[in-house]
Amino acid sequence: MLFVVVLLLCAGAAIVARPVCRILGRWGAPVLAGAPLAAFVLLLREQPAIAGGEVLLASAAWVPTLGVDLAFRLDGFSLLFALLVTGIGTLVTLYAGAYFAEKPPATAGRFLSLILLFMTAMLGTVLADNLVVMFLFWEATSLLSFMLVGFDSEKAEARRAALQALIVTGGGGLTLFAGILLIGITLGTFSYTEVLGRADELVASPWLTPIIVLILLGAFTKSAQVPFQFWLPNAMQAPTPASAYLHSATMVKLGVFLLARFDQVFAGVPWFGGTLVVVGSLTMLVASFEALRATGFKAVLAQSTVASLGILVMLIGLDSEVAVVATVGFLITHAFYKAALFFCAGNAIHATGEAHLSRLGGLARVLPFTAFAALLASFSMAGLPPFIGFISKEYLFDAQLSSTWSVAPVLVAVIVNSVMVGVAGVVSIRPFFMARRRTLTIRHGETPGLLIGPLALAIGGIALGIVPNVVAATLIAPAVLALTDTPVDVSFSLWHGVTPMLVLSGLVITMGILIAVFWTPIHVTLRRRRILHRLFGDRFYERAFNGTLALASRSTQVLQNGDQHRYTAVVVTSTVAILAVGLLVSGTGLPFVAQGPLRVSVVAVLAIAVAGAVATTLARSLVGALVSVGIVGFASAFVFLLNGAPDLALTQFSVETLLVVILTAVLLRVPLARAHSRTPSERRRDAFIAALFAVFVFVGAASMSATPPNMELSAFFGAASYLEAYGRNVVNVILVDFRAIDTLGEVAVVAFATLAAWALLRRGGAPRPLKTKG
């Protein structure tokens, strides 16, 4: 019941968002924020039970024949994500209401509807216990992020970024689905709980390597790991509330969520963790380089998010319990400071209309609360005491030093975290406290809705640092228990003595301060170095994308050039070639000895059909050709009738009648007789293809009539038609019940063709005279 209520709260709010905003105006967002807040409270009520090691499971049959149930699971790890989704989602909803306060209510309502649907999809992903259900919610987040990134659809950059995000994450989702299907084939279940319990069986499977590779591809695309990291910074075209949500708590961390879940399953596969460490470290380095080169406020933060995701992936790959604690701790820390910084960036850009860091300055005078929140959040990002970021960073170094890996990950972490400290200093000091004399036009000031989110998260970062045991006991320990299945000592505290981790933290802060001080020369120098940018940017994606479009364009020119003769020739020649190859490969002959007596009536009808076909090829008039084709169709109907299939005959009569009437009406609009459009050589080629096709059809029909029919299907339909479909007419039952979707599709095609013909006929009417004034 809890799962249904939580999901329905967010989904229901999304459905009513537009009318609520239209009716309540600026108060619409606060009212809608009550839905994720209520979901947050409901989930938080389960914390004591979850902290005690309980796992809540719920399931309802959905597609039992395929083993797909609506199954959900709430343990410490999913509870942590669900609280982040709903908690930060509440602040995002409030912020979005203030951000779009001056937009029409319909625009604000549309955005809030999307963001609440996005929230529902993320909740479904982290709560689902059935892997297929999880995948459906997973892909829903990709589709909804496409809509959010491209929300400003009049901007070409937004449309391009949205399409890029959809192709990368959606394509990764398909590989994930392939991995899930292989898991289902191997174990016969899609339940994550069962998969976890039978991990040894899955590891021993011959499908292990394909499964891991497919799952890694899905997770890497979602969490923007090298070489798929380029889409996330480009997604900054989304409105700021969506950016804050994308980067802080949720969608991009779904890949991390998946990897952490399957790290338990693949714990016995050494190269799984090694791959994560290598890819995560490489992502950290590339993102750090790009962060130093970035010019936009949100772009710098986006690159730092990619680096943070690399840190999380690297931590999951490390082989120690401390690494699990560090992963969970950094998840929470990053969500707090990154959402706050994106909110602050949004306030600065919203107020000035300027997105470039180098053009911003002195904003603390006009945005004092935003500057305060940015300062607190950046301190946490830099890992300064007494912020929770300091504790999280110490755990990060502890995890690396206690793992079996060599010094390489530590060295990478020191470099990357130094850059993050530099980024924190630049985004908090440069736009707010430097260049105070710079004159900027302030379009929007601070409002309560724009400040609640950044202040709450920034102050929360220092509060959790001062009393770290609160978050350690309530969230971190249960999440670690869910990932390790064993109780782990989580001693979150500010002071652990003079340790190697403290020395590394000091080194990182010192190097970070130097980077912040010399940011401009470093930035200018790296802007001239485009080696990594060319190697890991979206250049290969653009080439692949443009190449695909060029191939599609070329294929269209060749295959869809408007020449019906060519279309028919391609189809007929291909059919003949496939039949010929099949006949040769099978190595069996075709029986031509007819079964049963010669039926004069059938021969007479077939002779009429042949006469109609010949007349069609000789007709010079379109109407004459149409009538001749109709003779063939009606002859076919008579063949059905003579063979005991009156229903099929009636259908054929109806189709032929409709076809003749429609085409005759169309042909009355065009010249009835035209000269040959084909050259003599083309006509000879057409005749050859037609004759060849006719030979194959004749051979096939003759061999089929000479082969004893397999009555297995007839017996099945005869026996099942009444018992299963309650129909006495077997043909009708087959059409309506057993192949219902096929029949519906065929009827739809005929209906659409009729509508199209009707539209064409209407357009052929006499032109109406233009109305003139006066």
mmCIF file of C-alpha atoms in Angstrom, residues 344-500:
data_model
loop_
_atom_site.group_PDB
_atom_site.id
_atom_site.type_symbol
_atom_site.label_atom_id
_atom_site.label_comp_id
_atom_site.label_asym_id
_atom_site.label_seq_id
_atom_site.Cartn_x
_atom_site.Cartn_y
_atom_site.Cartn_z
ATOM 1 C CA CYS A 344 22.268 29.613 -6.650
ATOM 2 C CA ALA A 345 23.469 29.523 -10.249
ATOM 3 C CA GLY A 346 19.866 29.700 -11.373
ATOM 4 C CA ASN A 347 19.232 32.721 -9.142
ATOM 5 C CA ALA A 348 22.269 34.522 -10.558
ATOM 6 C CA ILE A 349 21.358 33.767 -14.164
ATOM 7 C CA HIS A 350 17.677 34.474 -13.550
ATOM 8 C CA ALA A 351 18.526 37.833 -11.999
ATOM 9 C CA THR A 352 21.028 39.009 -14.604
ATOM 10 C CA GLY A 353 20.284 37.037 -17.740
ATOM 11 C CA GLU A 354 24.018 36.347 -17.911
ATOM 12 C CA ALA A 355 25.345 32.757 -17.820
ATOM 13 C CA HIS A 356 29.096 33.322 -18.265
ATOM 14 C CA LEU A 357 31.090 33.261 -15.050
ATOM 15 C CA SER A 358 33.619 35.813 -16.320
ATOM 16 C CA ARG A 359 30.854 38.386 -16.900
ATOM 17 C CA LEU A 360 29.315 38.055 -13.427
ATOM 18 C CA GLY A 361 30.522 39.918 -10.353
ATOM 19 C CA GLY A 362 29.428 41.732 -7.232
ATOM 20 C CA LEU A 363 26.117 39.902 -6.966
ATOM 21 C CA ALA A 364 26.376 39.627 -3.181
ATOM 22 C CA ARG A 365 25.105 43.227 -2.974
ATOM 23 C CA VAL A 366 21.827 42.394 -4.704
ATOM 24 C CA LEU A 367 21.559 38.661 -3.959
ATOM 25 C CA PRO A 368 22.905 38.427 -0.399
ATOM 26 C CA PHE A 369 21.049 35.292 0.667
ATOM 27 C CA THR A 370 21.965 33.518 -2.542
ATOM 28 C CA ALA A 371 25.613 34.470 -2.010
ATOM 29 C CA PHE A 372 25.424 33.127 1.549
ATOM 30 C CA ALA A 373 23.938 29.824 0.395
ATOM 31 C CA ALA A 374 26.497 29.511 -2.403
ATOM 32 C CA LEU A 375 29.320 30.100 0.049
ATOM 33 C CA LEU A 376 28.079 27.417 2.461
ATOM 34 C CA ALA A 377 27.437 24.898 -0.294
ATOM 35 C CA SER A 378 30.838 25.491 -1.889
ATOM 36 C CA PHE A 379 32.563 24.986 1.488
ATOM 37 C CA SER A 380 30.893 21.604 1.722
ATOM 38 C CA MET A 381 31.896 20.822 -1.856
ATOM 39 C CA ALA A 382 35.485 21.786 -1.061
ATOM 40 C CA GLY A 383 35.479 19.470 1.948
ATOM 41 C CA LEU A 384 36.134 22.080 4.605
ATOM 42 C CA PRO A 385 35.326 21.378 8.262
ATOM 43 C CA PRO A 386 32.796 21.388 9.852
ATOM 44 C CA PHE A 387 30.750 20.604 6.745
ATOM 45 C CA ILE A 388 29.615 17.094 5.912
ATOM 46 C CA GLY A 389 31.716 17.326 2.772
ATOM 47 C CA PHE A 390 34.828 17.188 4.962
ATOM 48 C CA ILE A 391 33.770 13.892 6.535
ATOM 49 C CA SER A 392 32.762 12.485 3.186
ATOM 50 C CA LYS A 393 36.137 13.347 1.668
ATOM 51 C CA GLU A 394 38.012 11.676 4.528
ATOM 52 C CA TYR A 395 35.988 8.513 3.935
ATOM 53 C CA LEU A 396 36.804 8.762 0.241
ATOM 54 C CA PHE A 397 40.539 8.689 0.919
ATOM 55 C CA ASP A 398 40.113 6.021 3.602
ATOM 56 C CA ALA A 399 38.298 3.788 1.104
ATOM 57 C CA GLN A 400 41.079 4.148 -1.437
ATOM 58 C CA LEU A 401 43.878 3.581 1.054
ATOM 59 C CA SER A 402 42.187 0.498 2.528
ATOM 60 C CA SER A 403 41.469 -1.132 -0.834
ATOM 61 C CA THR A 404 43.741 -3.566 -2.648
ATOM 62 C CA TRP A 405 44.315 -1.107 -5.443
ATOM 63 C CA SER A 406 47.655 0.637 -5.843
ATOM 64 C CA VAL A 407 48.355 4.323 -5.431
ATOM 65 C CA ALA A 408 46.829 5.252 -8.810
ATOM 66 C CA PRO A 409 43.240 5.847 -7.601
ATOM 67 C CA VAL A 410 44.557 7.937 -4.707
ATOM 68 C CA LEU A 411 46.595 10.073 -7.061
ATOM 69 C CA VAL A 412 43.601 10.567 -9.351
ATOM 70 C CA ALA A 413 41.392 11.425 -6.386
ATOM 71 C CA VAL A 414 43.850 14.038 -5.112
ATOM 72 C CA ILE A 415 44.053 15.739 -8.516
ATOM 73 C CA VAL A 416 40.316 15.665 -9.166
ATOM 74 C CA ASN A 417 39.316 16.768 -5.686
ATOM 75 C CA SER A 418 41.789 19.649 -5.909
ATOM 76 C CA VAL A 419 40.040 20.788 -9.059
ATOM 77 C CA MET A 420 36.685 20.447 -7.287
ATOM 78 C CA VAL A 421 37.961 22.697 -4.506
ATOM 79 C CA GLY A 422 39.040 25.200 -7.128
ATOM 80 C CA VAL A 423 35.627 24.979 -8.817
ATOM 81 C CA ALA A 424 33.913 25.503 -5.459
ATOM 82 C CA GLY A 425 35.957 28.625 -4.855
ATOM 83 C CA VAL A 426 35.334 30.046 -8.306
ATOM 84 C CA VAL A 427 31.563 29.495 -8.430
ATOM 85 C CA SER A 428 31.007 30.916 -4.955
ATOM 86 C CA ILE A 429 33.455 33.827 -4.870
ATOM 87 C CA ARG A 430 33.847 35.098 -8.418
ATOM 88 C CA PRO A 431 30.196 35.904 -9.298
ATOM 89 C CA PHE A 432 29.192 37.129 -5.853
ATOM 90 C CA PHE A 433 32.183 38.757 -4.170
ATOM 91 C CA MET A 434 34.622 39.763 -6.939
ATOM 92 C CA ALA A 435 34.372 42.596 -9.486
ATOM 93 C CA ARG A 436 32.054 44.531 -7.207
ATOM 94 C CA ARG A 437 32.057 47.559 -9.473
ATOM 95 C CA ARG A 438 30.762 45.575 -12.403
ATOM 96 C CA THR A 439 27.402 46.935 -13.484
ATOM 97 C CA LEU A 440 24.745 44.356 -14.226
ATOM 98 C CA THR A 441 21.080 44.899 -14.908
ATOM 99 C CA ILE A 442 19.068 43.044 -12.280
ATOM 100 C CA ARG A 443 15.894 41.707 -13.831
ATOM 101 C CA HIS A 444 14.647 39.607 -10.934
ATOM 102 C CA GLY A 445 15.380 39.843 -7.243
ATOM 103 C CA GLU A 446 15.355 37.210 -4.537
ATOM 104 C CA THR A 447 12.007 35.786 -3.497
ATOM 105 C CA PRO A 448 11.170 33.277 -0.764
ATOM 106 C CA GLY A 449 10.511 30.571 -3.332
ATOM 107 C CA LEU A 450 13.940 31.064 -4.875
ATOM 108 C CA LEU A 451 15.698 30.962 -1.499
ATOM 109 C CA ILE A 452 14.043 28.127 0.419
ATOM 110 C CA GLY A 453 15.813 25.424 -1.562
ATOM 111 C CA PRO A 454 19.400 26.730 -1.585
ATOM 112 C CA LEU A 455 19.313 27.935 2.024
ATOM 113 C CA ALA A 456 17.783 24.709 3.355
ATOM 114 C CA LEU A 457 20.314 22.514 1.569
ATOM 115 C CA ALA A 458 23.318 24.734 2.298
ATOM 116 C CA ILE A 459 22.480 25.003 6.000
ATOM 117 C CA GLY A 460 21.697 21.286 6.034
ATOM 118 C CA GLY A 461 25.226 20.596 4.776
ATOM 119 C CA ILE A 462 26.828 22.262 7.804
ATOM 120 C CA ALA A 463 24.192 20.943 10.227
ATOM 121 C CA LEU A 464 24.858 17.353 9.176
ATOM 122 C CA GLY A 465 28.569 18.021 9.530
ATOM 123 C CA ILE A 466 28.160 19.258 13.100
ATOM 124 C CA VAL A 467 25.935 16.326 14.144
ATOM 125 C CA PRO A 468 27.030 13.624 11.698
ATOM 126 C CA ASN A 469 25.773 10.733 13.773
ATOM 127 C CA VAL A 470 22.204 11.721 12.936
ATOM 128 C CA VAL A 471 22.597 11.007 9.249
ATOM 129 C CA ALA A 472 24.975 8.134 9.919
ATOM 130 C CA ALA A 473 22.507 6.261 12.101
ATOM 131 C CA THR A 474 19.336 7.050 10.170
ATOM 132 C CA LEU A 475 20.392 6.848 6.529
ATOM 133 C CA ILE A 476 23.976 5.754 5.962
ATOM 134 C CA ALA A 477 24.061 2.673 8.198
ATOM 135 C CA PRO A 478 20.770 1.197 6.834
ATOM 136 C CA ALA A 479 21.902 1.847 3.253
ATOM 137 C CA VAL A 480 25.267 0.188 3.901
ATOM 138 C CA LEU A 481 23.488 -2.744 5.513
ATOM 139 C CA ALA A 482 21.334 -3.129 2.400
ATOM 140 C CA LEU A 483 24.402 -3.159 0.139
ATOM 141 C CA THR A 484 26.631 -5.420 2.234
ATOM 142 C CA ASP A 485 24.038 -7.564 4.007
ATOM 143 C CA THR A 486 26.200 -7.267 7.130
ATOM 144 C CA PRO A 487 26.227 -4.567 9.843
ATOM 145 C CA VAL A 488 29.124 -2.141 9.331
ATOM 146 C CA ASP A 489 30.448 0.342 11.869
ATOM 147 C CA VAL A 490 29.639 3.807 10.512
ATOM 148 C CA SER A 491 31.482 6.270 12.738
ATOM 149 C CA PHE A 492 30.850 9.580 11.031
ATOM 150 C CA SER A 493 32.741 12.245 12.991
ATOM 151 C CA LEU A 494 34.655 15.416 12.246
ATOM 152 C CA TRP A 495 37.835 14.427 13.984
ATOM 153 C CA HIS A 496 39.635 11.132 13.575
ATOM 154 C CA GLY A 497 43.028 12.421 14.668
ATOM 155 C CA VAL A 498 46.035 13.139 12.479
ATOM 156 C CA THR A 499 45.626 10.441 9.882
ATOM 157 C CA PRO A 500 46.809 9.960 6.271
#
